[in-house]
């Protein structure tokens, strides 16, 4: 069974630009969550989607948004990039609720 | 925000020794999960323990949970150099969040196993 796939693996963007990251969950998993990891703040929850609906949202500005498609694939978008958005963005998929979460390898975003 | 702290922040041991990491959290939980991360890569799920469980084993891993103290520990027995990684605990507070999956991570323990 294929794991969680995140694309691209690495990105370099300029301040003010926007970026879209993609996540393909494990087949059959309907829940997709996104996390941001930085050295200063650690792992922070961004949002979670289940059956195309956002169920939970973390404490991030509106520049961070996401969506989920009918095949459970998810994208997250960050607009008007700031230097502080440089981070490892991790996607996790789960079969249901209160079950194990399986993570992808992450997308390393660098904002210059 | 972080759910809690992990202790120690860093741990260096010799191959063959046991490694123990502790995690404390702040709110009521439904389950607690442990993850491993190698050098800024993705998180690998190790074990999940539910709030009504006190101990769980998986291979060389042993996890305990004390909900009265809001703490958990991860024991890795007979450590190997390949166990060198960062280890994170994550709590799932489904009821508190009103539904859905939301993991709140600890600060992590960096484990180094030397030959």
Coordinates of C-alpha atoms in Angstrom, one line a residue:
Chain A
X1 CA 0.0 0.0 0.0
X2 CA 1.5 3.4 -1.0
X3 CA 2.1 5.8 1.8
X4 CA 1.3 9.5 2.0
X5 CA 2.8 11.4 -0.9
X6 CA 3.6 15.1 -0.7
X7 CA 4.7 17.2 -3.7
X8 CA 6.9 19.0 -4.2
X9 CA 9.6 17.9 -1.8
X10 CA 11.4 21.3 -1.9
X11 CA 10.3 24.8 -2.8
X12 CA 12.0 28.1 -2.9
X13 CA 9.8 31.1 -3.1
X14 CA 10.1 34.9 -2.9
X15 CA 8.4 37.0 -0.3
X16 CA 4.9 38.1 -1.5
X17 CA 4.4 35.1 -3.8
X18 CA 1.9 32.4 -3.2
X19 CA 2.5 28.6 -3.0
X20 CA 0.4 25.5 -3.3
X21 CA 1.4 22.2 -1.7
X22 CA -0.1 18.9 -2.5
X23 CA -0.8 15.7 -0.5
X24 CA -2.1 12.4 -1.6
X25 CA -3.3 10.3 1.3
X26 CA -3.1 6.6 1.8
X27 CA -5.8 4.9 -0.3
X28 CA -9.0 4.6 1.7
X29 CA -8.1 7.4 4.2
X30 CA -10.6 10.2 4.2
X31 CA -9.0 12.5 6.8
X32 CA -6.1 14.7 5.8
X33 CA -4.3 17.0 8.2
X34 CA -1.6 19.6 7.7
X35 CA 1.1 20.6 10.1
X36 CA 3.9 23.2 10.0
X37 CA 7.2 22.4 11.6
X38 CA 9.8 25.1 12.5
X39 CA 12.7 25.1 14.9
X40 CA 11.2 27.8 17.0
X41 CA 7.5 26.7 17.2
X42 CA 7.9 23.0 16.7
X43 CA 5.0 21.1 15.1
X44 CA 1.9 23.2 14.8
X45 CA -1.5 22.0 13.5
X46 CA -2.8 23.9 10.5
X47 CA -6.1 22.3 9.5
X48 CA -7.9 19.0 8.9
X49 CA -10.2 17.9 6.2
X50 CA -12.6 15.0 6.1
X51 CA -14.8 14.2 3.1
X52 CA -14.0 17.6 1.5
X53 CA -15.0 19.5 4.7
X54 CA -12.7 21.4 7.0
X55 CA -13.4 20.0 10.5
X56 CA -10.6 21.7 12.4
X57 CA -8.4 24.8 12.0
X58 CA -5.4 25.8 13.9
X59 CA -4.3 29.3 14.9
X60 CA -2.8 30.5 11.7
X61 CA -3.7 33.6 9.7
X62 CA -6.1 33.5 6.8
X63 CA -3.2 33.5 4.3
X64 CA -3.1 29.7 5.0
X65 CA -5.9 27.8 3.4
X66 CA -6.6 24.4 2.1
X67 CA -9.1 22.2 0.4
X68 CA -9.8 18.5 -0.2
X69 CA -11.0 16.9 -3.3
X70 CA -13.5 14.1 -3.8
X71 CA -10.6 11.6 -4.1
X72 CA -9.3 12.7 -0.7
X73 CA -6.3 14.4 -2.1
X74 CA -5.6 17.7 -0.4
X75 CA -3.9 21.0 -1.2
X76 CA -2.8 23.8 1.0
X77 CA -2.1 27.3 -0.2
X78 CA -0.2 30.1 1.4
X79 CA -0.6 33.5 -0.1
X80 CA 1.6 36.6 0.3
X81 CA 4.5 34.6 1.6
X82 CA 6.5 35.9 4.5
X83 CA 10.0 34.9 5.6
X84 CA 8.5 33.3 8.7
X85 CA 6.6 30.9 6.5
X86 CA 9.8 29.0 5.8
X87 CA 9.2 25.6 7.3
X88 CA 8.7 21.9 6.8
X89 CA 5.0 21.3 5.9
X90 CA 3.7 17.9 6.8
X91 CA 0.6 16.2 5.7
X92 CA -1.0 13.3 7.6
X93 CA -3.8 10.9 6.6
X94 CA -6.0 8.9 8.9
X95 CA -8.6 6.2 8.2
X96 CA -11.1 7.8 10.5
X97 CA -11.2 9.7 13.8
X98 CA -9.0 9.0 16.8
X99 CA -6.8 6.6 14.8
X100 CA -3.2 6.5 13.8
X101 CA -2.0 9.3 11.6
X102 CA 0.5 8.5 8.9
X103 CA 2.7 11.3 7.7
X104 CA 4.3 12.1 4.3
X105 CA 7.9 13.1 3.9
X106 CA 7.0 16.8 3.9
X107 CA 7.6 19.8 1.7
X108 CA 10.5 22.0 2.7
X109 CA 9.5 25.6 1.9
X110 CA 12.1 28.3 1.9
X111 CA 11.0 31.9 1.5
X112 CA 13.7 34.3 0.5
Chain B
X1 CA 0.6 25.9 20.9
X2 CA 2.5 22.9 22.3
X3 CA 0.5 20.5 24.4
X4 CA 3.4 19.9 26.7
X5 CA 7.0 19.1 27.3
X6 CA 9.2 16.2 26.6
X7 CA 12.0 15.2 28.8
X8 CA 14.9 15.1 28.3
X9 CA 15.4 17.4 25.3
X10 CA 18.4 15.4 24.3
X11 CA 19.7 12.0 25.2
X12 CA 22.9 10.2 24.2
X13 CA 23.4 6.6 25.0
X14 CA 25.5 3.6 23.8
X15 CA 24.2 1.0 21.5
X16 CA 22.6 -1.8 23.5
X17 CA 21.4 0.5 26.3
X18 CA 17.8 1.4 27.0
X19 CA 16.4 4.8 26.3
X20 CA 13.6 6.4 28.2
X21 CA 11.7 9.5 27.1
X22 CA 9.0 11.2 29.0
X23 CA 6.1 13.3 27.8
X24 CA 3.8 15.5 29.8
X25 CA 0.6 17.1 28.5
X26 CA -2.0 19.6 29.8
X27 CA -5.5 18.6 28.8
X28 CA -7.7 15.5 28.9
X29 CA -7.0 13.2 25.9
X30 CA -8.5 10.4 23.9
X31 CA -5.2 8.8 22.9
X32 CA -1.5 9.5 22.9
X33 CA 0.8 8.6 20.0
X34 CA 4.5 8.5 19.7
X35 CA 6.4 9.4 16.5
X36 CA 10.0 9.2 15.3
X37 CA 11.5 11.7 12.9
X38 CA 14.9 11.4 11.2
X39 CA 16.7 14.6 10.3
X40 CA 13.8 16.8 9.3
X41 CA 12.0 14.2 7.3
X42 CA 8.5 12.9 7.8
X43 CA 7.1 11.5 11.0
X44 CA 7.0 7.7 11.4
X45 CA 4.2 6.4 13.6
X46 CA 5.5 4.2 16.4
X47 CA 2.6 3.4 18.7
X48 CA -0.8 4.6 19.9
X49 CA -2.1 4.2 23.4
X50 CA -5.7 5.0 24.3
X51 CA -6.7 6.9 27.4
X52 CA -8.1 3.8 29.0
X53 CA -4.8 1.8 28.5
X54 CA -1.9 1.9 30.9
X55 CA 0.8 0.1 29.0
X56 CA 1.4 -1.0 25.5
X57 CA 4.2 -2.9 23.8
X58 CA 5.4 -3.1 20.2
X59 CA 8.7 -4.9 19.5
X60 CA 11.4 -3.1 21.4
X61 CA 9.1 -0.3 22.4
X62 CA 7.1 0.0 25.6
X63 CA 4.8 2.9 26.3
X64 CA 3.1 3.8 29.5
X65 CA 0.3 6.3 30.1
X66 CA -0.7 7.8 33.4
X67 CA -3.7 10.0 32.9
X68 CA -3.8 11.1 36.5
X69 CA -0.4 12.6 36.1
X70 CA -1.0 13.6 32.5
X71 CA 2.2 11.9 31.5
X72 CA 3.6 9.1 29.2
X73 CA 6.9 7.5 28.8
X74 CA 8.5 5.7 25.8
X75 CA 11.1 3.0 26.5
X76 CA 13.3 1.7 23.7
X77 CA 15.1 -1.4 24.8
X78 CA 18.5 -2.6 23.4
X79 CA 19.0 0.6 21.4
X80 CA 20.6 0.5 18.0
X81 CA 22.4 3.2 16.1
X82 CA 19.5 3.2 13.6
X83 CA 17.3 4.5 16.5
X84 CA 19.0 7.8 16.4
X85 CA 16.2 10.3 15.7
X86 CA 13.9 12.8 17.3
X87 CA 10.9 11.3 19.1
X88 CA 7.7 13.2 19.6
X89 CA 4.6 12.5 21.6
X90 CA 1.3 13.7 20.3
X91 CA -2.1 13.9 22.0
X92 CA -5.5 13.6 20.4
X93 CA -8.2 15.5 22.2
X94 CA -11.1 14.7 20.0
X95 CA -13.9 15.6 22.5
X96 CA -12.3 18.9 23.3
X97 CA -12.0 20.0 19.7
X98 CA -15.5 19.1 18.9
X99 CA -14.8 16.5 16.3
X100 CA -12.1 15.6 13.9
X101 CA -8.5 14.8 14.1
X102 CA -6.1 17.2 15.7
X103 CA -2.7 16.2 17.1
X104 CA -0.9 18.4 19.5
X105 CA 2.8 17.6 19.7
X106 CA 5.3 17.8 22.4
X107 CA 8.7 19.5 22.0
X108 CA 10.5 16.3 21.2
X109 CA 13.5 14.4 22.5
X110 CA 16.6 14.1 20.3
X111 CA 18.1 10.6 20.8
X112 CA 21.6 9.8 19.7
X113 CA 22.7 6.1 19.9
X114 CA 26.5 5.7 19.6
X115 CA 28.3 2.7 18.5

